[in-house]
Coordinates of C-alpha atoms in Angstrom, one line a residue:
Chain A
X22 CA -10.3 -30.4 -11.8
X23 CA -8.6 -32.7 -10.0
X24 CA -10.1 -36.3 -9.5
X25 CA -12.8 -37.8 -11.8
X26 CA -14.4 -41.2 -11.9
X27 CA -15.6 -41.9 -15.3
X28 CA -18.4 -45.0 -15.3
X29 CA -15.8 -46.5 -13.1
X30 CA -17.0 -50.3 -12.4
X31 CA -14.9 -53.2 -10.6
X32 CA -15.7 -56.6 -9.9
X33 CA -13.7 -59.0 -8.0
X34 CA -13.1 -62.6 -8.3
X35 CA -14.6 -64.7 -5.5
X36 CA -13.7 -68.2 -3.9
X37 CA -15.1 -70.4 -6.4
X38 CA -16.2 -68.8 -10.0
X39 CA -18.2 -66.3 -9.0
X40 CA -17.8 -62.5 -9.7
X41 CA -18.4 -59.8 -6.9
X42 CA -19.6 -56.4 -8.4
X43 CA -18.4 -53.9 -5.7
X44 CA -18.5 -50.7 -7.5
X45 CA -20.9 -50.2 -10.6
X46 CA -20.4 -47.3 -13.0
X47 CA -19.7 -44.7 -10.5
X48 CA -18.7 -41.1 -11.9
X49 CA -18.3 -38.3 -10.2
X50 CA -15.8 -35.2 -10.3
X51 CA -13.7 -33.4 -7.4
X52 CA -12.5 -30.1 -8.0
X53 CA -9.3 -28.8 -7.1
X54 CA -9.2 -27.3 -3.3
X55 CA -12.6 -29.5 -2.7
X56 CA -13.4 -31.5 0.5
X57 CA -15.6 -34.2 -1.0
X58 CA -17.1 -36.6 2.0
X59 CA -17.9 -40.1 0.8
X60 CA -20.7 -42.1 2.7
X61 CA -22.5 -45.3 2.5
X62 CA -23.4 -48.8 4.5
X63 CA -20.6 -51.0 5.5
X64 CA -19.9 -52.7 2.2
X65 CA -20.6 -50.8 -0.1
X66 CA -17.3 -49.9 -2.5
X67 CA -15.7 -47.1 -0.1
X68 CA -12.5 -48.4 0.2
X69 CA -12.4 -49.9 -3.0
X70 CA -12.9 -45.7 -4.3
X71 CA -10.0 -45.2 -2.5
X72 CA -7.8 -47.9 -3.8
X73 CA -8.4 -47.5 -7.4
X74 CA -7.9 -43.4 -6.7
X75 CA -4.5 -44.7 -4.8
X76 CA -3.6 -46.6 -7.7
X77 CA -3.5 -49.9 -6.0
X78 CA -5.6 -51.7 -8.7
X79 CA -7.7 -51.0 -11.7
X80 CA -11.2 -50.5 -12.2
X81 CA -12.5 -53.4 -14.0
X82 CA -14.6 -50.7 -16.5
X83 CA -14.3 -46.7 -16.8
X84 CA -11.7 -44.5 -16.1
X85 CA -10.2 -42.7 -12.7
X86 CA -8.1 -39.5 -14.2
X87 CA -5.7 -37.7 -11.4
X88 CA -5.2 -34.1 -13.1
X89 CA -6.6 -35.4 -16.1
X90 CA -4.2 -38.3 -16.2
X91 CA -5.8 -41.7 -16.0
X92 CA -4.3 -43.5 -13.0
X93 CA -2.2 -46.4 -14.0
X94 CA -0.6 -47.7 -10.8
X95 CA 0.8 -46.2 -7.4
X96 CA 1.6 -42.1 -8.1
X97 CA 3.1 -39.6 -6.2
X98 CA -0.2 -37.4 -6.8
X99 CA -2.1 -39.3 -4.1
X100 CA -1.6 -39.5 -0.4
X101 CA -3.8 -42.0 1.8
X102 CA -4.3 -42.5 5.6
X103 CA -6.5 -45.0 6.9
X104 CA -7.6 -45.9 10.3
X105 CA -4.8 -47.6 11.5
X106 CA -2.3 -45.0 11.4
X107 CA 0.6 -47.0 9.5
X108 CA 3.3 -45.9 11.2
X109 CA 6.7 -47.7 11.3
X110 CA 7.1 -48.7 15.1
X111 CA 10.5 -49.1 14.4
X112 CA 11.2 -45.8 13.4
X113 CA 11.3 -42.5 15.2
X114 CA 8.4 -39.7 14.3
X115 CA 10.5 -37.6 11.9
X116 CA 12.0 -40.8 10.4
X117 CA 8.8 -41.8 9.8
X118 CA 7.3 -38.8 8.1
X119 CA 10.1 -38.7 5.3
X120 CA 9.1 -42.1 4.6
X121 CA 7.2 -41.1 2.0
X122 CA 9.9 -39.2 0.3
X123 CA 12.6 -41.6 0.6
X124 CA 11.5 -43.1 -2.9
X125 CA 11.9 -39.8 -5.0
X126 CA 15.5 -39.1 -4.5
X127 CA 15.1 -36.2 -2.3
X128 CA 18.4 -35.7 -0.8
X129 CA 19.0 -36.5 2.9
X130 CA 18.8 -32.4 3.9
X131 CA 16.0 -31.7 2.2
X132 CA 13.6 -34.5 3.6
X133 CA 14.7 -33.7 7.2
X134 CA 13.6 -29.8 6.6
X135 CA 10.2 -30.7 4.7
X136 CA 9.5 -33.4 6.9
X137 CA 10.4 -30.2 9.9
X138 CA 7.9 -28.6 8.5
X139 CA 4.9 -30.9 8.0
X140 CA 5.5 -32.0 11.9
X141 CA 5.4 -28.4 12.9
X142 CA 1.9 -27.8 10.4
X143 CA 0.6 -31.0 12.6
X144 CA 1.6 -29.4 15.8
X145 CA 3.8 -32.4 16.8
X146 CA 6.9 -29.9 17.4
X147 CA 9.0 -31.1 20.4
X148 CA 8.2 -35.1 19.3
X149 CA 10.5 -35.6 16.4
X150 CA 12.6 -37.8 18.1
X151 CA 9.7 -40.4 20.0
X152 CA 8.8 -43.3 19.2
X153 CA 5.2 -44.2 17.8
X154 CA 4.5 -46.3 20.7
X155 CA 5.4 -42.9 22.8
X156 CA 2.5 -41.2 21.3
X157 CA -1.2 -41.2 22.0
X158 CA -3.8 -42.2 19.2
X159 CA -4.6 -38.7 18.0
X160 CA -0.6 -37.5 17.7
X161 CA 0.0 -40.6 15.7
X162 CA -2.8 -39.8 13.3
X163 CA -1.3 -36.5 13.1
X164 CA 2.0 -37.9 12.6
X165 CA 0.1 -39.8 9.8
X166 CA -1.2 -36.6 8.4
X167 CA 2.5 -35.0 8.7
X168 CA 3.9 -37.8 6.4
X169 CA 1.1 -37.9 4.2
X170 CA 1.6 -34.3 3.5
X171 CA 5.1 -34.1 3.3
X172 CA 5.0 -35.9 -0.2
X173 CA 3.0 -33.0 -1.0
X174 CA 0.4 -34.9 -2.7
X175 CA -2.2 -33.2 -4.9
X176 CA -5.0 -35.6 -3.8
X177 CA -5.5 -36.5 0.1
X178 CA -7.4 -39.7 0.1
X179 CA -8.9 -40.4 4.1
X180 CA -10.2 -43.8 5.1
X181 CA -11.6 -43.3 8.1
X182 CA -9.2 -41.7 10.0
X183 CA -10.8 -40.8 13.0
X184 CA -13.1 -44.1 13.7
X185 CA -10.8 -45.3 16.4
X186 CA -10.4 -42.3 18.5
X187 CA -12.6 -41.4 21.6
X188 CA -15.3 -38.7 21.0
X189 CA -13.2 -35.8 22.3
X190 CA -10.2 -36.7 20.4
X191 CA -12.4 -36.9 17.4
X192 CA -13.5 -33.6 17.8
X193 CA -9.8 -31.9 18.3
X194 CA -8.1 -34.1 15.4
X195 CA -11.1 -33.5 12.8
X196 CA -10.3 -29.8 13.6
X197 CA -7.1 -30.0 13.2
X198 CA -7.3 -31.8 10.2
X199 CA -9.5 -29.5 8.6
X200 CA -7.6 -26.3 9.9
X201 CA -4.4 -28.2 8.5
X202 CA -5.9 -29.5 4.8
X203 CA -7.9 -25.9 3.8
X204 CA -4.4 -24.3 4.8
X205 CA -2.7 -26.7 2.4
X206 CA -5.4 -26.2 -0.2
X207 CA -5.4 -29.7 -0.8
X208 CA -8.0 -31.4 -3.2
X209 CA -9.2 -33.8 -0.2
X210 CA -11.8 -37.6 -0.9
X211 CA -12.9 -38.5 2.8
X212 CA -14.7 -42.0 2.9
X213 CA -16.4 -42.2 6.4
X214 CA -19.5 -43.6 7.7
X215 CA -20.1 -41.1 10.4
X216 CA -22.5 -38.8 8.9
X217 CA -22.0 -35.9 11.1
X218 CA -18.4 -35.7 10.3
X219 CA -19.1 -35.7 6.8
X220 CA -21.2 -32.9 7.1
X221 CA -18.9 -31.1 9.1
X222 CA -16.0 -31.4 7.1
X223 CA -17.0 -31.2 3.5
X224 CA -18.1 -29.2 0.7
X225 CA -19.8 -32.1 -0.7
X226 CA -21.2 -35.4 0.2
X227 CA -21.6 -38.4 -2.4
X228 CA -24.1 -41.2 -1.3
X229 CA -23.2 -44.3 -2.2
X230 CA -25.8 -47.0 -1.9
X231 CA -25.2 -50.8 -0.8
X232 CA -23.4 -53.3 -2.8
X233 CA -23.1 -52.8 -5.4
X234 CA -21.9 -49.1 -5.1
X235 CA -23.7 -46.6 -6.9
X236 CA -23.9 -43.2 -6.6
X237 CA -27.9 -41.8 -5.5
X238 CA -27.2 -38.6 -3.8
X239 CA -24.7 -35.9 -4.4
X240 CA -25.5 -32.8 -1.4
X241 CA -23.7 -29.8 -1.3
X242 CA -23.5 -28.5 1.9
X243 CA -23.4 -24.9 2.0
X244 CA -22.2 -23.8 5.3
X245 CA -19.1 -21.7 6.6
X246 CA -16.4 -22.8 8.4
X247 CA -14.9 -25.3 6.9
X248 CA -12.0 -25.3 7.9
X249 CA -13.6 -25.4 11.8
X250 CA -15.6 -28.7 12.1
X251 CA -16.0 -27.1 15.8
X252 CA -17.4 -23.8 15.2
X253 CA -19.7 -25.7 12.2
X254 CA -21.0 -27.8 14.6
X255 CA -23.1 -25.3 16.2
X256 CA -25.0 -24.3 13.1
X257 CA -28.9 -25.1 13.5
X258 CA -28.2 -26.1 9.5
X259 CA -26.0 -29.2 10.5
X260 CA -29.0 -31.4 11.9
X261 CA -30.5 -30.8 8.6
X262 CA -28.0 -31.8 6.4
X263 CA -27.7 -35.1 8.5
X264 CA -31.6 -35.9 8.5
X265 CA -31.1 -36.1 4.3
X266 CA -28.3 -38.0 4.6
X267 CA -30.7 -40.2 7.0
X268 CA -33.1 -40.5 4.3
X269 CA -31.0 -41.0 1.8
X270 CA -29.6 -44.3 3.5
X271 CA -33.2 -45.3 4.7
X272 CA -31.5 -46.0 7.9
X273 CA -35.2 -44.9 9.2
X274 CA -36.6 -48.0 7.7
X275 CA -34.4 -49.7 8.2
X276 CA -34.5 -49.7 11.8
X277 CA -38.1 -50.1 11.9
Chain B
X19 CA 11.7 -52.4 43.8
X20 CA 11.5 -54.6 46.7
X21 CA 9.8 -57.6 44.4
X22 CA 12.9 -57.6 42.3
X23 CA 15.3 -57.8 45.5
X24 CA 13.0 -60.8 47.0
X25 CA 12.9 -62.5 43.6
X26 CA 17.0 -62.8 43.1
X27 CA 17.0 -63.5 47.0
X28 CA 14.8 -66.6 46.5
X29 CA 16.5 -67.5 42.8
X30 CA 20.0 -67.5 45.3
X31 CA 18.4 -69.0 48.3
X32 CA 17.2 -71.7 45.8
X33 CA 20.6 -72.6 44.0
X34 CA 22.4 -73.0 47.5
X35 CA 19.3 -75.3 48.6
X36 CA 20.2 -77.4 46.0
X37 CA 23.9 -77.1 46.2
X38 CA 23.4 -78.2 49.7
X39 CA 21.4 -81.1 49.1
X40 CA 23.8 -82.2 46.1
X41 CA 26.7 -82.7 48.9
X42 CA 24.8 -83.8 51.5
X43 CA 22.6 -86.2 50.3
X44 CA 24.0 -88.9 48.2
X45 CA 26.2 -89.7 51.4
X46 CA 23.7 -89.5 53.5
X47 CA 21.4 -92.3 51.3
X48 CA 25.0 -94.2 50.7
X49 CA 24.8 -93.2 47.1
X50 CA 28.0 -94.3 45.6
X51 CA 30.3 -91.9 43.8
X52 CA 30.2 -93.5 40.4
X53 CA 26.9 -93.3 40.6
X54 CA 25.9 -90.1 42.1
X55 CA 29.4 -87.8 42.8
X56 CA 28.9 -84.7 45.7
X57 CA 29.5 -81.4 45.2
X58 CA 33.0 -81.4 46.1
X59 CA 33.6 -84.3 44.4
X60 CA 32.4 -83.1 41.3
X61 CA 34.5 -80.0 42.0
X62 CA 37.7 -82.2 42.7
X63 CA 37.5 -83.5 39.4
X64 CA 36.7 -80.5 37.7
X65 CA 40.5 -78.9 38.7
X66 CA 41.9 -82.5 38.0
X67 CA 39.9 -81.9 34.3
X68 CA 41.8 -78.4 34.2
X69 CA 45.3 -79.5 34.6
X70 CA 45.6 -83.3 33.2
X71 CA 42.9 -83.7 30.4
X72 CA 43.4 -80.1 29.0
X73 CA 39.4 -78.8 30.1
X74 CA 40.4 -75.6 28.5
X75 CA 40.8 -76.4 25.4
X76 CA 37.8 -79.0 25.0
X77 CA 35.5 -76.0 26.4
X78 CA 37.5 -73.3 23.7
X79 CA 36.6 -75.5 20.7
X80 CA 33.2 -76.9 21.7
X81 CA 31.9 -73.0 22.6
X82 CA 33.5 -72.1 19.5
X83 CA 31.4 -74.6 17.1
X84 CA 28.7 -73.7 19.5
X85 CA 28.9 -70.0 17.9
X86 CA 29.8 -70.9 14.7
X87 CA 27.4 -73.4 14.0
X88 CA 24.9 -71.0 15.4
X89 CA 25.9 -68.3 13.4
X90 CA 26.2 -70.2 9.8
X91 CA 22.8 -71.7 10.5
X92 CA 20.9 -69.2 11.5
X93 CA 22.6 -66.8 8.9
X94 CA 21.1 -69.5 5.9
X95 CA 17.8 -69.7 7.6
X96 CA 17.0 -66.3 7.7
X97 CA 18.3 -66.2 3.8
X98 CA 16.5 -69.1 3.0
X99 CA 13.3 -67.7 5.2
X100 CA 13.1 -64.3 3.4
X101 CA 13.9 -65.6 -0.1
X102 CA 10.8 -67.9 0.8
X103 CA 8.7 -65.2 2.0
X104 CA 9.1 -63.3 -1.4
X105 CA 8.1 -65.8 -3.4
X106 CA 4.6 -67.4 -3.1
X107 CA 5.4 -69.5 -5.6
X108 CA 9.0 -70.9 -4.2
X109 CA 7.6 -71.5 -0.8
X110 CA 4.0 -73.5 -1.7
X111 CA 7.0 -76.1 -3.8
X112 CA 9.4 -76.4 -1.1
X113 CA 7.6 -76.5 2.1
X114 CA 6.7 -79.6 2.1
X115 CA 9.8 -81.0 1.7
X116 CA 10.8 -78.2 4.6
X117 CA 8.6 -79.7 6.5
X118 CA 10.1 -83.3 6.1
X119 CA 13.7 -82.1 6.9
X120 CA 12.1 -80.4 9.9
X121 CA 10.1 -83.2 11.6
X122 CA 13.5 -86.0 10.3
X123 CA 15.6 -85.9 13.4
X124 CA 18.7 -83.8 12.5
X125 CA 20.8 -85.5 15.4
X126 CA 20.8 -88.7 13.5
X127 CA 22.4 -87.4 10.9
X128 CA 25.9 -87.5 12.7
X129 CA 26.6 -90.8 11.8
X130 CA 25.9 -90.0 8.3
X131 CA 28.4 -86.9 8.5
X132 CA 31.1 -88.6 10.3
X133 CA 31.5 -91.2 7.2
X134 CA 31.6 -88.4 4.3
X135 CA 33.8 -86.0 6.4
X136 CA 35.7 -88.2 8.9
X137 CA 36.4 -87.9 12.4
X138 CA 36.9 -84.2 12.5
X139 CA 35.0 -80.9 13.3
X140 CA 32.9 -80.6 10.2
X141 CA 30.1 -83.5 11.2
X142 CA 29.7 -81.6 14.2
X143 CA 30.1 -77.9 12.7
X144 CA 27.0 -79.7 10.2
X145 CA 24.8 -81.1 12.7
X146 CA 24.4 -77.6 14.6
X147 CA 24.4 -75.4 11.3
X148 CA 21.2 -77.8 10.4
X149 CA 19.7 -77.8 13.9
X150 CA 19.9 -73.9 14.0
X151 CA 18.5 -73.6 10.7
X152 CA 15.0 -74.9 10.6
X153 CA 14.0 -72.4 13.5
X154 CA 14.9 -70.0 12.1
X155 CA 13.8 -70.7 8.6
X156 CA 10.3 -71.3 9.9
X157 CA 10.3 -68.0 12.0
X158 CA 11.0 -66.0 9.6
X159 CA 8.6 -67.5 6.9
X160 CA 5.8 -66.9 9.0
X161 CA 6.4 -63.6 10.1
X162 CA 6.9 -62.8 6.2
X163 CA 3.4 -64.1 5.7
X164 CA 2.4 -62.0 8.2
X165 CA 3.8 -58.5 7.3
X166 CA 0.6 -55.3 7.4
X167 CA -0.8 -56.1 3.7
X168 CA -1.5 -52.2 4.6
X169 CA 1.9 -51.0 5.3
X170 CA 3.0 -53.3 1.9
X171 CA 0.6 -51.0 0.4
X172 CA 1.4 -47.8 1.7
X173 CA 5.0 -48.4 0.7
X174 CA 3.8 -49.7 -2.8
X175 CA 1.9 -45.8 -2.9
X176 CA 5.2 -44.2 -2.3
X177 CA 6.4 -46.0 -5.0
X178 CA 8.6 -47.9 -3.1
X179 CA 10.9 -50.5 -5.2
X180 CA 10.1 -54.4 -4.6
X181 CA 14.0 -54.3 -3.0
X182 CA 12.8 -50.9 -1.4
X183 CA 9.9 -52.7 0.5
X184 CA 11.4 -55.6 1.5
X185 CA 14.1 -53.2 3.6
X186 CA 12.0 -50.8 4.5
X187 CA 9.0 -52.5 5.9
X188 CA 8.7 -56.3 5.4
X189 CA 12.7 -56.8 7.0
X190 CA 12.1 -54.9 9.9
X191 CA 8.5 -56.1 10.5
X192 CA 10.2 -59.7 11.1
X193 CA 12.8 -58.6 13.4
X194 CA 11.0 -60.0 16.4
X195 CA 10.2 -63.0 14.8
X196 CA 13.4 -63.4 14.0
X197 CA 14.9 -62.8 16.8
X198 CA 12.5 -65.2 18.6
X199 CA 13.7 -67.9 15.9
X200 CA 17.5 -66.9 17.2
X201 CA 16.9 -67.2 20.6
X202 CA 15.1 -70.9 20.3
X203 CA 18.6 -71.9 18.1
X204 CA 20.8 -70.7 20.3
X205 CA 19.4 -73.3 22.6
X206 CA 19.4 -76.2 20.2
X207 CA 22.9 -74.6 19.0
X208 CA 24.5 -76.6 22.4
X209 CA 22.7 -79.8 21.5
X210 CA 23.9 -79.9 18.1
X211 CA 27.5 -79.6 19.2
X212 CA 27.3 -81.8 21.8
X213 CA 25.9 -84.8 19.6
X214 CA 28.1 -83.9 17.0
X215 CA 31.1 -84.9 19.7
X216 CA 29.5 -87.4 21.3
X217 CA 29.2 -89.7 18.6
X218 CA 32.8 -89.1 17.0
X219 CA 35.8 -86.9 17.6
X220 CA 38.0 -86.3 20.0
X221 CA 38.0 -82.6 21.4
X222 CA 34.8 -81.1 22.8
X223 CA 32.4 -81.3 26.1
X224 CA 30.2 -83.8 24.3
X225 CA 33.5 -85.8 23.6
X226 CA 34.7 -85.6 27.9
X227 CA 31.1 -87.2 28.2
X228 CA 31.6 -90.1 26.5
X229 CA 35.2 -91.1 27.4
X230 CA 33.8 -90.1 30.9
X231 CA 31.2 -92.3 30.9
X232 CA 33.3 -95.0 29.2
X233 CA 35.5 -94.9 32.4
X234 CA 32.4 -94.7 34.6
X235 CA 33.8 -91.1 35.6
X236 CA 30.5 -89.5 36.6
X237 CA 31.9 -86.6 38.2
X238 CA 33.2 -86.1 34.7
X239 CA 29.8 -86.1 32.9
X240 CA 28.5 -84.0 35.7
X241 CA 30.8 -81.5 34.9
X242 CA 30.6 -81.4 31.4
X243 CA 26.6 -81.1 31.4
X244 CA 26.8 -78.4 33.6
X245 CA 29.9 -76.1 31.0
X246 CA 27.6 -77.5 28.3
X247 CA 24.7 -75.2 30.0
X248 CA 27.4 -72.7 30.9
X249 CA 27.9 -72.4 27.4
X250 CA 24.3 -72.4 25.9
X251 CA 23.2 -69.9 28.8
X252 CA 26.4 -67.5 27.8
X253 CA 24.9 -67.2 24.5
X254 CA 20.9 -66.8 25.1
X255 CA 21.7 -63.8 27.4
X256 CA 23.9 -62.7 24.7
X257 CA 20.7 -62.7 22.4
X258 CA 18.8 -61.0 25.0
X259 CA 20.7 -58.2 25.4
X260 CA 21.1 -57.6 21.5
X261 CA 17.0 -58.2 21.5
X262 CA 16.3 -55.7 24.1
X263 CA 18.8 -52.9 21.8
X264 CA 16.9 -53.8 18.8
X265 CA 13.4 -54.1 19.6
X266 CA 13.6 -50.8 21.9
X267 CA 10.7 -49.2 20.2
X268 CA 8.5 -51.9 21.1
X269 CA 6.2 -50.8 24.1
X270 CA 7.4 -52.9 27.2
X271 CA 4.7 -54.8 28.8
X272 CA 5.4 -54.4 32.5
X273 CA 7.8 -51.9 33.8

C-alpha cells in the first residue's frame, strides 16, 4: 500500500480566535499502482489532502503514512503539480525538469540524461532548450509532468492540472497523462472538481463532502482503459458513474 | 518597419528644431548672453572649458563617482533588501525607520558630510551611495514579499535548503524588480554626485556649476547640465542593455 490517511483531521487558525475545521477525520487507503480521483465542492479540504500528503504541514489529528512511513515534512516520495504549472521562467525546459533533482546530489550527467528521458516520456523531444514562455499551456504542463517524474516519485499528487486548459487540450493532455502515469506505474491522488475527468481517469473516486471534509462516498469505477481517458469516454458506463457522483454531491438539489 | 524609421526621423527632426530655436531665438528676443547663451555660444565655451579649466578631468571624476556611488549603493540595497525579505521579523522592526530615512531628504545631508569628512570626494561618494540605496532596498523588499508562495513550496517539496531557495527561486524571481530599482538609481545616481559637488569640493560638473554661476558664466552651467545628462543617460542605456540580456526569457510585449 502506498498512501493511507488515518482519522486525519486539521484545523486552521483564523483571523481572530477562531478555529477553521477543514478536514475532519478523513481515512482512506491508495494502493500501490492506483489512480485514486478526489472530488468535492469548492472548499471542501482538497488541497489541504494534498498538502499534508506533500508534507507541507501536519494534520492537526491522525496520521498520513507514505509506504507505511508517517509523513513528517517535505519527502522525496511525493511529487505534486498544480494548476499553474510552476515552471521557472527563467530557466530553459530541461533546466527546469532537473530542478527537482538538484537537491539530492545527483551529479550534473546523470540529471541531464534522467531529465532526457522524462522529456522524451512527455513527448517534449526537440524543446529542451525553449523557454517556458516559448511553450503553449498544455506542453508546459507536460513539462510539469516531465520534472515531476524525473524525481521518480512514488506518489504523484495532481491539483487540478488540467482546469486551465481549453476543452481540446484537456482531452489530449488527460490522455497523455494517463498513457504516461499507468506506464510509470505510479501510485497517483488526483484532486479535481470535474467529475467526468475523475471518472475517466481513475480506479477510484473518494467523495468528499463540504467543509468540513469528510469522506461519504468511495466508487470504484470498473471500466477499461485506463490508461486512455479517450477511448473511456465512449463507454455508455461513463454517464453512469457521473449521475452518482451527481447524487452524491446533491448538485440536483442544489440547483433546484 | 517603417514606424520605427518615422519614429527616429521625428526624435531627429525634433532635436534640430530645438537646436535651431536655441541659436536663433534668444537674439532674436535680445535675450542677453549671461542670461540665455546660443548654441554656438554655449559651444564656444565648451572648447574654451576643454583647454583652460581642464573639462576633462572634471567630467572623468564626476562620471566616476557617478558609477561608484551607484554601484556601492545599489550593491548594499540589494544586500540590505534580501536580508530583509528573509526575515519577517527583521523587516516589520526596521521599516519604519526605513521608511523615515526614505522620505528625509538625502541631499541635505551634504552639508552634514562635508564637516565629518572635509572638502574631498567622500561627502559626495556618500550622498549618492545613500540616494541609490533606498530604491533599491525598497525594490527588492517588495518583490521578496512577492515571490509564488507556490514555487517556495514546490522548492520546499524537493527539499530544497533555506540557502537553496533563496538562489534558486526567490533570487531570480526578483531580478526584474531589481533591475527596475537599478534603473530608477542610476538616475538619481547623477543627482547625488552633482549635489555632492555643488555644495563643496573642487573637481566635478556639479562643482563647474557653481563657480560658473558665481562668475555669471551661463554658457558654463549650460554645458555642465547637459555632460551631467550625458553622463546619467550613458549609464541608464547601459542598464538597459544588461536588462534586455537578463530578462531574455520574459515574453516581450510588442514585437
Amino acid at each position: 500500500m502506498a498512501l493511507e490517511f488515518r482519522n486525519v483531521s486539521k484545523s486552521f487558525a483564523t483571523q481572530g480566535d477562531g478555529e477553521l475545521l477543514a478536514v475532519d477525520d478523513v481515512s482512506f487507503r491508495v494502493e500501490e499502482g492506483e489512480f485514486v480521483s478526489v472530488v468535492g465542492p469548492s472548499g471542501c479540504g482538497k488541497s489541504t489532502i494534498l498538502s499534508m500528503t506533500a508534507g507541507l504541514y501536519q494534520p492537526t489529528s491522525g496520521e498520513v503514512l507514505v509506504s507505511n512511513v508517517p509523513v513528517t515534512g517535505p519527502n522525496s516520495h511525493v511529487g505534486f503539480m498544480l494548476q499553474k504549472d510552476l515552471l521557472l521562467p527563467w530557466r530553459n525546459i530541461i533546466a527546469n525538469i532537473e530542478f527537482g533533482l538538484e537537491a539530492r546530489g545527483v551529479p550534473k550527467a546523470d540529471r541531464r540524461a534522467r531529465a532526457m528521458k522524462e522529456l522524451d516520456h512527455c513527448q517534449l523531444s526537440g524543446f529542451e532548450n525553449h523557454f517556458p514562455y516559448q511553450l503553449s499551456g498544455g506542453m508546459r504542463q507536460r513539462a510539469a509532468l516531465a520534472r515531476t517524474l524525473s524525481i521518480d516519485p512514488e506518489i504523484i499528487l495532481l491539483d487540478e492540472p488540467f482546469s486551465a486548459l481549453d476543452a481540446q487540450t484537456k482531452l489530449l493532455l488527460q490522455n497523455s497523462f494517463a498513457k504516461t502515469i499507468k506506464d510509470a506505474g505510479k501510485t497517483t491522488l488526483l484532486i479535481t472538481h470535474d467529475l467526468s475527468e475523475a471518472v475517466l481517469m481513475s480506479d477510484r473516486i473518494l467523495v468528499l463532502s463540504e467543509r468540513p471534509g469528510q469522506v461519504i462516498a468511495e466508487i470504484k469505477v470498473d471500466l477499461p482503459h485506463r490508461d486512455q481517458p479517450i477511448r473511456r469516454r465512449v463507454l455508455p458506463e461513463v454517464g453512469e458513474y457521473a449521475a452518482q457522483l451527481f447524487k452524491h454531491l446533491k448538485l440536483e438539489e442544489k440547483a433546484a | 518597419m517603417i514606424r520605427k524609421h518615422g519614429i527616429k526621423l521625428t526624435s531627429v527632426a525634433i532635436l534640430i528644431a530645438v537646436l535651431v530655436a536655441w541659436e536663433v531665438l534668444p537674439t532674436a528676443l535680445d535675450v542677453p548672453r549671461f542670461i540665455i547663451p546660443t548654441l554656438s555660444d554655449s559651444l564656444a565655451e565648451l572648447q574654451r572649458m576643454w583647454a583652460n579649466e581642464g573639462l576633462l578631468g572634471h567630467i572623468l571624476s564626476t562620471a566616476l563617482y557617478t558609477v561608484l556611488g551607484f554601484l556601492i549603493g545599489s550593491l548594499l540595497g540589494a544586500v540590505m533588501g534580501y536580508l530583509l525579505g528573509m526575515s519577517k521579523f527583521w523587516e516589520k522592526v526596521l521599516s519604519p525607520y526605513i521608511l523615515a530615512l526614505q522620505i528625509a531628504p538625502k541631499v541635505a545631508f551634504a552639508p552634514l558630510f562635508i564637516m565629518w569628512f572635509g572638502y574631498n570626494s567622500m561627502p559626495k561618494l556618500l550622498v549618492t551611495v545613500l540616494i541609490v540605496f533606498f530604491p533599491v532596498l525598497v525594490n527588492v523588499l517588495q518583490a521578496m514579499r512577492t515571490v509564488d508562495r507556490d514555487l517556495v513550496n514546490l522548492a520546499r517539496a524537493y527539499n530544497l535548503t533555506r540557502l537553496g531557495i533563496f538562489w534558486k527561486v526567490e533570487m531570480p524571481s526578483t531580478v526584474p524588480n531589481l533591475m527596475a530599482g537599478l534603473r530608477i538609481a542610476s538616475t538619481l545616481a547623477v543627482i547625488g554626485v552633482t549635489v555632492g559637488e555643488l555644495v563643496g569640493g573642487n573637481t566635478g560638473l556639479g562643482y563647474l556649476i557653481s563657480y560658473g554661476g558665481g562668475q555669471a558664466n551661463a554658457a558654463m552651467v549650460f554645458n555642465a547640465i547637459i555632460l551631467l545628462t550625458v553622463i546619467g543617460f550613458l549609464l541608464y542605456v547601459v542598464l538597459e542593455r544588461i536588462e534586455e540580456r537578463v530578462l531574455h526569457y520574459l515574453p516581450k510585449a510588442h514585437q
